Amino acid sequence: MLRVTGLSCVRGGVPVLSDISFVVAPGEVLILRGPNGIGKTTLLRTLAGLQPALSGEIGHPEDQGAYTSHADGIKAALTVTENLSFWADVHGVTRVSSILQEALLAFDLADLRDRLGGTLSAGQKRRLGLARLAVIGRKVLFLDEPTVSLDRFSVKLFADWLRDQHLAQGGCAVIATHIDLGLEAPELDLTPFKSALDASGGSDEAFL
């Protein structure tokens, strides 16, 4: 479902990662590892098509990729249900009612369905942000630290949804995380793929 060949990534004109190759099949997850600043975010953004690759090839089904980062992407003036409905409509999803109900249950948001997004706690907002993934119908997920602000119970909710619904239905994911999600998944340490700094040196670690 996702095939990466000889990929090299750049951020702000500075080479970050070089010559990465891997395959993620339907039903599989790849966990990205490495120290802060190694380039996990840059790789995910490149895979998602949000920034151009320096070289190499990325292949996955057209219009099936979705990226999520630390931003929750919710509308403060909309309720939980309205937020999910908005994202479902944007992606042209059918059977919205049943899909919304499944997402609310999967991320323990059913009792909050009528709460405004702006009144939620940080963890509740994060669960709502992740619940978007359950309503947009995309098969290939690129997830950058998806469990930020989540307690242990909520991390398990996310891992259960990913394994029992997204992966079980033929989806796949590439995830940058320092947390053990309890998934049987191969890991890719990006350290060996770090590009040598050029003469100008340096990089903006906050955005790697």
PDB file of N, CA, C and O in Angstrom, residues 102-166:
ATOM      1  N   GLU A 102     -19.697   5.454  15.415  1.00  0.00           N
ATOM      2  CA  GLU A 102     -18.561   4.563  15.660  1.00  0.00           C
ATOM      3  C   GLU A 102     -17.361   5.341  16.181  1.00  0.00           C
ATOM      4  O   GLU A 102     -16.661   4.892  17.102  1.00  0.00           O
ATOM      5  N   ALA A 103     -17.111   6.509  15.609  1.00  0.00           N
ATOM      6  CA  ALA A 103     -15.969   7.326  16.039  1.00  0.00           C
ATOM      7  C   ALA A 103     -16.166   7.836  17.461  1.00  0.00           C
ATOM      8  O   ALA A 103     -15.233   7.839  18.274  1.00  0.00           O
ATOM      9  N   LEU A 104     -17.368   8.283  17.790  1.00  0.00           N
ATOM     10  CA  LEU A 104     -17.653   8.775  19.136  1.00  0.00           C
ATOM     11  C   LEU A 104     -17.429   7.687  20.178  1.00  0.00           C
ATOM     12  O   LEU A 104     -16.863   7.931  21.249  1.00  0.00           O
ATOM     13  N   LEU A 105     -17.843   6.474  19.861  1.00  0.00           N
ATOM     14  CA  LEU A 105     -17.668   5.357  20.792  1.00  0.00           C
ATOM     15  C   LEU A 105     -16.201   4.945  20.886  1.00  0.00           C
ATOM     16  O   LEU A 105     -15.690   4.707  21.985  1.00  0.00           O
ATOM     17  N   ALA A 106     -15.532   4.886  19.758  1.00  0.00           N
ATOM     18  CA  ALA A 106     -14.136   4.422  19.738  1.00  0.00           C
ATOM     19  C   ALA A 106     -13.233   5.327  20.556  1.00  0.00           C
ATOM     20  O   ALA A 106     -12.278   4.856  21.192  1.00  0.00           O
ATOM     21  N   PHE A 107     -13.524   6.633  20.571  1.00  0.00           N
ATOM     22  CA  PHE A 107     -12.649   7.582  21.256  1.00  0.00           C
ATOM     23  C   PHE A 107     -13.296   8.157  22.523  1.00  0.00           C
ATOM     24  O   PHE A 107     -12.877   9.200  23.019  1.00  0.00           O
ATOM     25  N   ASP A 108     -14.304   7.458  23.043  1.00  0.00           N
ATOM     26  CA  ASP A 108     -14.946   7.818  24.303  1.00  0.00           C
ATOM     27  C   ASP A 108     -15.417   9.263  24.307  1.00  0.00           C
ATOM     28  O   ASP A 108     -15.197  10.016  25.259  1.00  0.00           O
ATOM     29  N   LEU A 109     -16.110   9.634  23.228  1.00  0.00           N
ATOM     30  CA  LEU A 109     -16.605  11.001  23.085  1.00  0.00           C
ATOM     31  C   LEU A 109     -18.132  11.078  23.081  1.00  0.00           C
ATOM     32  O   LEU A 109     -18.699  12.167  22.932  1.00  0.00           O
ATOM     33  N   ALA A 110     -18.808   9.950  23.244  1.00  0.00           N
ATOM     34  CA  ALA A 110     -20.271   9.932  23.136  1.00  0.00           C
ATOM     35  C   ALA A 110     -20.932  10.877  24.139  1.00  0.00           C
ATOM     36  O   ALA A 110     -21.896  11.576  23.812  1.00  0.00           O
ATOM     37  N   ASP A 111     -20.427  10.917  25.372  1.00  0.00           N
ATOM     38  CA  ASP A 111     -21.023  11.784  26.395  1.00  0.00           C
ATOM     39  C   ASP A 111     -20.687  13.256  26.167  1.00  0.00           C
ATOM     40  O   ASP A 111     -21.253  14.130  26.833  1.00  0.00           O
ATOM     41  N   LEU A 112     -19.770  13.524  25.243  1.00  0.00           N
ATOM     42  CA  LEU A 112     -19.345  14.898  24.967  1.00  0.00           C
ATOM     43  C   LEU A 112     -19.846  15.382  23.616  1.00  0.00           C
ATOM     44  O   LEU A 112     -19.453  16.461  23.162  1.00  0.00           O
ATOM     45  N   ARG A 113     -20.720  14.639  22.988  1.00  0.00           N
ATOM     46  CA  ARG A 113     -21.108  14.907  21.604  1.00  0.00           C
ATOM     47  C   ARG A 113     -21.659  16.315  21.398  1.00  0.00           C
ATOM     48  O   ARG A 113     -21.503  16.900  20.320  1.00  0.00           O
ATOM     49  N   ASP A 114     -22.290  16.891  22.430  1.00  0.00           N
ATOM     50  CA  ASP A 114     -22.900  18.215  22.290  1.00  0.00           C
ATOM     51  C   ASP A 114     -22.064  19.329  22.913  1.00  0.00           C
ATOM     52  O   ASP A 114     -22.497  20.491  22.950  1.00  0.00           O
ATOM     53  N   ARG A 115     -20.873  18.992  23.390  1.00  0.00           N
ATOM     54  CA  ARG A 115     -19.975  19.996  23.977  1.00  0.00           C
ATOM     55  C   ARG A 115     -19.257  20.757  22.874  1.00  0.00           C
ATOM     56  O   ARG A 115     -18.848  20.194  21.859  1.00  0.00           O
ATOM     57  N   LEU A 116     -19.066  22.060  23.079  1.00  0.00           N
ATOM     58  CA  LEU A 116     -18.300  22.865  22.136  1.00  0.00           C
ATOM     59  C   LEU A 116     -16.826  22.479  22.201  1.00  0.00           C
ATOM     60  O   LEU A 116     -16.280  22.229  23.285  1.00  0.00           O
ATOM     61  N   GLY A 117     -16.193  22.471  21.054  1.00  0.00           N
ATOM     62  CA  GLY A 117     -14.787  22.094  21.008  1.00  0.00           C
ATOM     63  C   GLY A 117     -13.907  22.951  21.902  1.00  0.00           C
ATOM     64  O   GLY A 117     -12.947  22.466  22.494  1.00  0.00           O
ATOM     65  N   GLY A 118     -14.239  24.234  21.998  1.00  0.00           N
ATOM     66  CA  GLY A 118     -13.422  25.141  22.790  1.00  0.00           C
ATOM     67  C   GLY A 118     -13.510  24.913  24.284  1.00  0.00           C
ATOM     68  O   GLY A 118     -12.696  25.451  25.041  1.00  0.00           O
ATOM     69  N   THR A 119     -14.479  24.125  24.748  1.00  0.00           N
ATOM     70  CA  THR A 119     -14.637  23.876  26.180  1.00  0.00           C
ATOM     71  C   THR A 119     -14.011  22.553  26.629  1.00  0.00           C
ATOM     72  O   THR A 119     -14.071  22.223  27.807  1.00  0.00           O
ATOM     73  N   LEU A 120     -13.418  21.833  25.699  1.00  0.00           N
ATOM     74  CA  LEU A 120     -12.837  20.529  26.037  1.00  0.00           C
ATOM     75  C   LEU A 120     -11.464  20.680  26.680  1.00  0.00           C
ATOM     76  O   LEU A 120     -10.757  21.670  26.451  1.00  0.00           O
ATOM     77  N   SER A 121     -11.084  19.688  27.467  1.00  0.00           N
ATOM     78  CA  SER A 121      -9.739  19.660  28.024  1.00  0.00           C
ATOM     79  C   SER A 121      -8.742  19.324  26.929  1.00  0.00           C
ATOM     80  O   SER A 121      -9.125  18.925  25.813  1.00  0.00           O
ATOM     81  N   ALA A 122      -7.446  19.449  27.229  1.00  0.00           N
ATOM     82  CA  ALA A 122      -6.416  19.156  26.232  1.00  0.00           C
ATOM     83  C   ALA A 122      -6.507  17.716  25.752  1.00  0.00           C
ATOM     84  O   ALA A 122      -6.407  17.436  24.552  1.00  0.00           O
ATOM     85  N   GLY A 123      -6.720  16.786  26.687  1.00  0.00           N
ATOM     86  CA  GLY A 123      -6.827  15.385  26.307  1.00  0.00           C
ATOM     87  C   GLY A 123      -8.074  15.098  25.493  1.00  0.00           C
ATOM     88  O   GLY A 123      -8.043  14.306  24.538  1.00  0.00           O
ATOM     89  N   GLN A 124      -9.187  15.739  25.861  1.00  0.00           N
ATOM     90  CA  GLN A 124     -10.430  15.558  25.104  1.00  0.00           C
ATOM     91  C   GLN A 124     -10.297  16.121  23.686  1.00  0.00           C
ATOM     92  O   GLN A 124     -10.776  15.523  22.716  1.00  0.00           O
ATOM     93  N   LYS A 125      -9.650  17.273  23.580  1.00  0.00           N
ATOM     94  CA  LYS A 125      -9.406  17.844  22.252  1.00  0.00           C
ATOM     95  C   LYS A 125      -8.551  16.911  21.409  1.00  0.00           C
ATOM     96  O   LYS A 125      -8.785  16.756  20.208  1.00  0.00           O
ATOM     97  N   ARG A 126      -7.562  16.295  22.054  1.00  0.00           N
ATOM     98  CA  ARG A 126      -6.700  15.385  21.295  1.00  0.00           C
ATOM     99  C   ARG A 126      -7.477  14.174  20.822  1.00  0.00           C
ATOM    100  O   ARG A 126      -7.301  13.716  19.687  1.00  0.00           O
ATOM    101  N   ARG A 127      -8.355  13.629  21.674  1.00  0.00           N
ATOM    102  CA  ARG A 127      -9.169  12.494  21.263  1.00  0.00           C
ATOM    103  C   ARG A 127     -10.080  12.871  20.102  1.00  0.00           C
ATOM    104  O   ARG A 127     -10.273  12.091  19.173  1.00  0.00           O
ATOM    105  N   LEU A 128     -10.634  14.089  20.158  1.00  0.00           N
ATOM    106  CA  LEU A 128     -11.477  14.553  19.066  1.00  0.00           C
ATOM    107  C   LEU A 128     -10.662  14.715  17.789  1.00  0.00           C
ATOM    108  O   LEU A 128     -11.112  14.337  16.695  1.00  0.00           O
ATOM    109  N   GLY A 129      -9.457  15.249  17.928  1.00  0.00           N
ATOM    110  CA  GLY A 129      -8.595  15.387  16.759  1.00  0.00           C
ATOM    111  C   GLY A 129      -8.278  14.049  16.117  1.00  0.00           C
ATOM    112  O   GLY A 129      -8.272  13.913  14.895  1.00  0.00           O
ATOM    113  N   LEU A 130      -8.026  13.042  16.939  1.00  0.00           N
ATOM    114  CA  LEU A 130      -7.744  11.707  16.411  1.00  0.00           C
ATOM    115  C   LEU A 130      -8.998  11.046  15.857  1.00  0.00           C
ATOM    116  O   LEU A 130      -8.918  10.257  14.903  1.00  0.00           O
ATOM    117  N   ALA A 131     -10.155  11.358  16.441  1.00  0.00           N
ATOM    118  CA  ALA A 131     -11.406  10.783  15.941  1.00  0.00           C
ATOM    119  C   ALA A 131     -11.685  11.215  14.508  1.00  0.00           C
ATOM    120  O   ALA A 131     -12.414  10.528  13.773  1.00  0.00           O
ATOM    121  N   ARG A 132     -11.103  12.337  14.083  1.00  0.00           N
ATOM    122  CA  ARG A 132     -11.231  12.742  12.680  1.00  0.00           C
ATOM    123  C   ARG A 132     -10.750  11.640  11.748  1.00  0.00           C
ATOM    124  O   ARG A 132     -11.299  11.448  10.662  1.00  0.00           O
ATOM    125  N   LEU A 133      -9.694  10.937  12.174  1.00  0.00           N
ATOM    126  CA  LEU A 133      -9.141   9.880  11.330  1.00  0.00           C
ATOM    127  C   LEU A 133     -10.150   8.776  11.072  1.00  0.00           C
ATOM    128  O   LEU A 133     -10.083   8.085  10.056  1.00  0.00           O
ATOM    129  N   ALA A 134     -11.081   8.612  12.014  1.00  0.00           N
ATOM    130  CA  ALA A 134     -12.072   7.543  11.886  1.00  0.00           C
ATOM    131  C   ALA A 134     -13.216   7.918  10.959  1.00  0.00           C
ATOM    132  O   ALA A 134     -14.008   7.043  10.586  1.00  0.00           O
ATOM    133  N   VAL A 135     -13.329   9.198  10.586  1.00  0.00           N
ATOM    134  CA  VAL A 135     -14.474   9.610   9.764  1.00  0.00           C
ATOM    135  C   VAL A 135     -14.090  10.051   8.353  1.00  0.00           C
ATOM    136  O   VAL A 135     -14.976  10.286   7.525  1.00  0.00           O
ATOM    137  N   ILE A 136     -12.798  10.163   8.060  1.00  0.00           N
ATOM    138  CA  ILE A 136     -12.411  10.709   6.753  1.00  0.00           C
ATOM    139  C   ILE A 136     -12.200   9.632   5.698  1.00  0.00           C
ATOM    140  O   ILE A 136     -12.077   9.942   4.510  1.00  0.00           O
ATOM    141  N   GLY A 137     -12.103   8.374   6.118  1.00  0.00           N
ATOM    142  CA  GLY A 137     -12.033   7.293   5.150  1.00  0.00           C
ATOM    143  C   GLY A 137     -10.720   7.144   4.418  1.00  0.00           C
ATOM    144  O   GLY A 137     -10.681   6.525   3.350  1.00  0.00           O
ATOM    145  N   ARG A 138      -9.611   7.666   4.948  1.00  0.00           N
ATOM    146  CA  ARG A 138      -8.310   7.543   4.303  1.00  0.00           C
ATOM    147  C   ARG A 138      -7.597   6.280   4.799  1.00  0.00           C
ATOM    148  O   ARG A 138      -7.616   5.980   5.992  1.00  0.00           O
ATOM    149  N   LYS A 139      -6.949   5.579   3.877  1.00  0.00           N
ATOM    150  CA  LYS A 139      -6.334   4.288   4.194  1.00  0.00           C
ATOM    151  C   LYS A 139      -4.886   4.382   4.665  1.00  0.00           C
ATOM    152  O   LYS A 139      -4.394   3.501   5.377  1.00  0.00           O
ATOM    153  N   VAL A 140      -4.170   5.440   4.258  1.00  0.00           N
ATOM    154  CA  VAL A 140      -2.738   5.547   4.567  1.00  0.00           C
ATOM    155  C   VAL A 140      -2.537   6.730   5.505  1.00  0.00           C
ATOM    156  O   VAL A 140      -2.708   7.886   5.110  1.00  0.00           O
ATOM    157  N   LEU A 141      -2.184   6.455   6.747  1.00  0.00           N
ATOM    158  CA  LEU A 141      -2.069   7.494   7.764  1.00  0.00           C
ATOM    159  C   LEU A 141      -0.618   7.794   8.091  1.00  0.00           C
ATOM    160  O   LEU A 141       0.193   6.882   8.287  1.00  0.00           O
ATOM    161  N   PHE A 142      -0.304   9.079   8.173  1.00  0.00           N
ATOM    162  CA  PHE A 142       1.018   9.546   8.584  1.00  0.00           C
ATOM    163  C   PHE A 142       0.828  10.333   9.874  1.00  0.00           C
ATOM    164  O   PHE A 142       0.280  11.444   9.857  1.00  0.00           O
ATOM    165  N   LEU A 143       1.271   9.775  10.998  1.00  0.00           N
ATOM    166  CA  LEU A 143       0.909  10.296  12.310  1.00  0.00           C
ATOM    167  C   LEU A 143       2.149  10.737  13.076  1.00  0.00           C
ATOM    168  O   LEU A 143       3.041   9.934  13.369  1.00  0.00           O
ATOM    169  N   ASP A 144       2.181  12.014  13.442  1.00  0.00           N
ATOM    170  CA  ASP A 144       3.330  12.595  14.139  1.00  0.00           C
ATOM    171  C   ASP A 144       2.982  12.781  15.615  1.00  0.00           C
ATOM    172  O   ASP A 144       2.216  13.676  15.971  1.00  0.00           O
ATOM    173  N   GLU A 145       3.535  11.913  16.462  1.00  0.00           N
ATOM    174  CA  GLU A 145       3.280  11.947  17.905  1.00  0.00           C
ATOM    175  C   GLU A 145       1.779  12.054  18.196  1.00  0.00           C
ATOM    176  O   GLU A 145       1.308  13.006  18.849  1.00  0.00           O
ATOM    177  N   PRO A 146       0.989  11.095  17.758  1.00  0.00           N
ATOM    178  CA  PRO A 146      -0.470  11.200  17.882  1.00  0.00           C
ATOM    179  C   PRO A 146      -0.999  11.161  19.306  1.00  0.00           C
ATOM    180  O   PRO A 146      -2.131  11.573  19.545  1.00  0.00           O
ATOM    181  N   THR A 147      -0.203  10.664  20.259  1.00  0.00           N
ATOM    182  CA  THR A 147      -0.719  10.499  21.617  1.00  0.00           C
ATOM    183  C   THR A 147      -0.324  11.631  22.565  1.00  0.00           C
ATOM    184  O   THR A 147      -0.500  11.501  23.777  1.00  0.00           O
ATOM    185  N   VAL A 148       0.172  12.741  22.022  1.00  0.00           N
ATOM    186  CA  VAL A 148       0.487  13.897  22.863  1.00  0.00           C
ATOM    187  C   VAL A 148      -0.766  14.321  23.635  1.00  0.00           C
ATOM    188  O   VAL A 148      -1.863  14.387  23.080  1.00  0.00           O
ATOM    189  N   SER A 149      -0.624  14.597  24.932  1.00  0.00           N
ATOM    190  CA  SER A 149      -1.706  15.050  25.840  1.00  0.00           C
ATOM    191  C   SER A 149      -2.665  13.945  26.254  1.00  0.00           C
ATOM    192  O   SER A 149      -3.637  14.210  26.964  1.00  0.00           O
ATOM    193  N   LEU A 150      -2.423  12.700  25.840  1.00  0.00           N
ATOM    194  CA  LEU A 150      -3.332  11.613  26.195  1.00  0.00           C
ATOM    195  C   LEU A 150      -2.848  10.865  27.436  1.00  0.00           C
ATOM    196  O   LEU A 150      -1.654  10.612  27.593  1.00  0.00           O
ATOM    197  N   ASP A 151      -3.807  10.493  28.296  1.00  0.00           N
ATOM    198  CA  ASP A 151      -3.473   9.641  29.425  1.00  0.00           C
ATOM    199  C   ASP A 151      -3.403   8.187  28.948  1.00  0.00           C
ATOM    200  O   ASP A 151      -3.653   7.880  27.781  1.00  0.00           O
ATOM    201  N   ARG A 152      -3.055   7.296  29.868  1.00  0.00           N
ATOM    202  CA  ARG A 152      -2.848   5.900  29.493  1.00  0.00           C
ATOM    203  C   ARG A 152      -4.108   5.263  28.904  1.00  0.00           C
ATOM    204  O   ARG A 152      -4.052   4.516  27.925  1.00  0.00           O
ATOM    205  N   PHE A 153      -5.259   5.574  29.504  1.00  0.00           N
ATOM    206  CA  PHE A 153      -6.522   5.037  29.010  1.00  0.00           C
ATOM    207  C   PHE A 153      -6.790   5.491  27.578  1.00  0.00           C
ATOM    208  O   PHE A 153      -7.209   4.706  26.717  1.00  0.00           O
ATOM    209  N   SER A 154      -6.535   6.767  27.303  1.00  0.00           N
ATOM    210  CA  SER A 154      -6.805   7.315  25.978  1.00  0.00           C
ATOM    211  C   SER A 154      -5.811   6.794  24.946  1.00  0.00           C
ATOM    212  O   SER A 154      -6.168   6.603  23.779  1.00  0.00           O
ATOM    213  N   VAL A 155      -4.570   6.577  25.366  1.00  0.00           N
ATOM    214  CA  VAL A 155      -3.589   5.958  24.463  1.00  0.00           C
ATOM    215  C   VAL A 155      -4.082   4.580  24.030  1.00  0.00           C
ATOM    216  O   VAL A 155      -3.986   4.205  22.859  1.00  0.00           O
ATOM    217  N   LYS A 156      -4.631   3.821  24.980  1.00  0.00           N
ATOM    218  CA  LYS A 156      -5.153   2.495  24.651  1.00  0.00           C
ATOM    219  C   LYS A 156      -6.350   2.598  23.700  1.00  0.00           C
ATOM    220  O   LYS A 156      -6.490   1.774  22.774  1.00  0.00           O
ATOM    221  N   LEU A 157      -7.217   3.597  23.900  1.00  0.00           N
ATOM    222  CA  LEU A 157      -8.334   3.790  22.982  1.00  0.00           C
ATOM    223  C   LEU A 157      -7.832   3.980  21.558  1.00  0.00           C
ATOM    224  O   LEU A 157      -8.357   3.382  20.609  1.00  0.00           O
ATOM    225  N   PHE A 158      -6.834   4.845  21.419  1.00  0.00           N
ATOM    226  CA  PHE A 158      -6.282   5.105  20.090  1.00  0.00           C
ATOM    227  C   PHE A 158      -5.670   3.850  19.494  1.00  0.00           C
ATOM    228  O   PHE A 158      -5.915   3.515  18.328  1.00  0.00           O
ATOM    229  N   ALA A 159      -4.862   3.132  20.287  1.00  0.00           N
ATOM    230  CA  ALA A 159      -4.206   1.919  19.794  1.00  0.00           C
ATOM    231  C   ALA A 159      -5.234   0.859  19.413  1.00  0.00           C
ATOM    232  O   ALA A 159      -5.077   0.156  18.396  1.00  0.00           O
ATOM    233  N   ASP A 160      -6.287   0.747  20.205  1.00  0.00           N
ATOM    234  CA  ASP A 160      -7.347  -0.231  19.899  1.00  0.00           C
ATOM    235  C   ASP A 160      -8.045   0.124  18.596  1.00  0.00           C
ATOM    236  O   ASP A 160      -8.326  -0.753  17.772  1.00  0.00           O
ATOM    237  N   TRP A 161      -8.369   1.420  18.409  1.00  0.00           N
ATOM    238  CA  TRP A 161      -9.012   1.831  17.155  1.00  0.00           C
ATOM    239  C   TRP A 161      -8.102   1.549  15.968  1.00  0.00           C
ATOM    240  O   TRP A 161      -8.545   1.023  14.933  1.00  0.00           O
ATOM    241  N   LEU A 162      -6.830   1.892  16.118  1.00  0.00           N
ATOM    242  CA  LEU A 162      -5.889   1.701  15.019  1.00  0.00           C
ATOM    243  C   LEU A 162      -5.799   0.226  14.632  1.00  0.00           C
ATOM    244  O   LEU A 162      -5.894  -0.126  13.443  1.00  0.00           O
ATOM    245  N   ARG A 163      -5.656  -0.638  15.632  1.00  0.00           N
ATOM    246  CA  ARG A 163      -5.494  -2.074  15.368  1.00  0.00           C
ATOM    247  C   ARG A 163      -6.795  -2.729  14.919  1.00  0.00           C
ATOM    248  O   ARG A 163      -6.821  -3.447  13.900  1.00  0.00           O
ATOM    249  N   ASP A 164      -7.876  -2.482  15.661  1.00  0.00           N
ATOM    250  CA  ASP A 164      -9.110  -3.249  15.466  1.00  0.00           C
ATOM    251  C   ASP A 164     -10.001  -2.699  14.357  1.00  0.00           C
ATOM    252  O   ASP A 164     -10.868  -3.425  13.854  1.00  0.00           O
ATOM    253  N   GLN A 165      -9.801  -1.451  13.992  1.00  0.00           N
ATOM    254  CA  GLN A 165     -10.643  -0.878  12.947  1.00  0.00           C
ATOM    255  C   GLN A 165      -9.825  -0.470  11.715  1.00  0.00           C
ATOM    256  O   GLN A 165     -10.020  -1.024  10.628  1.00  0.00           O
ATOM    257  N   HIS A 166      -8.907   0.466  11.882  1.00  0.00           N
ATOM    258  CA  HIS A 166      -8.173   0.952  10.708  1.00  0.00           C
ATOM    259  C   HIS A 166      -7.351  -0.156  10.048  1.00  0.00           C
ATOM    260  O   HIS A 166      -7.490  -0.395   8.836  1.00  0.00           O
TER     261      HIS A 166
END
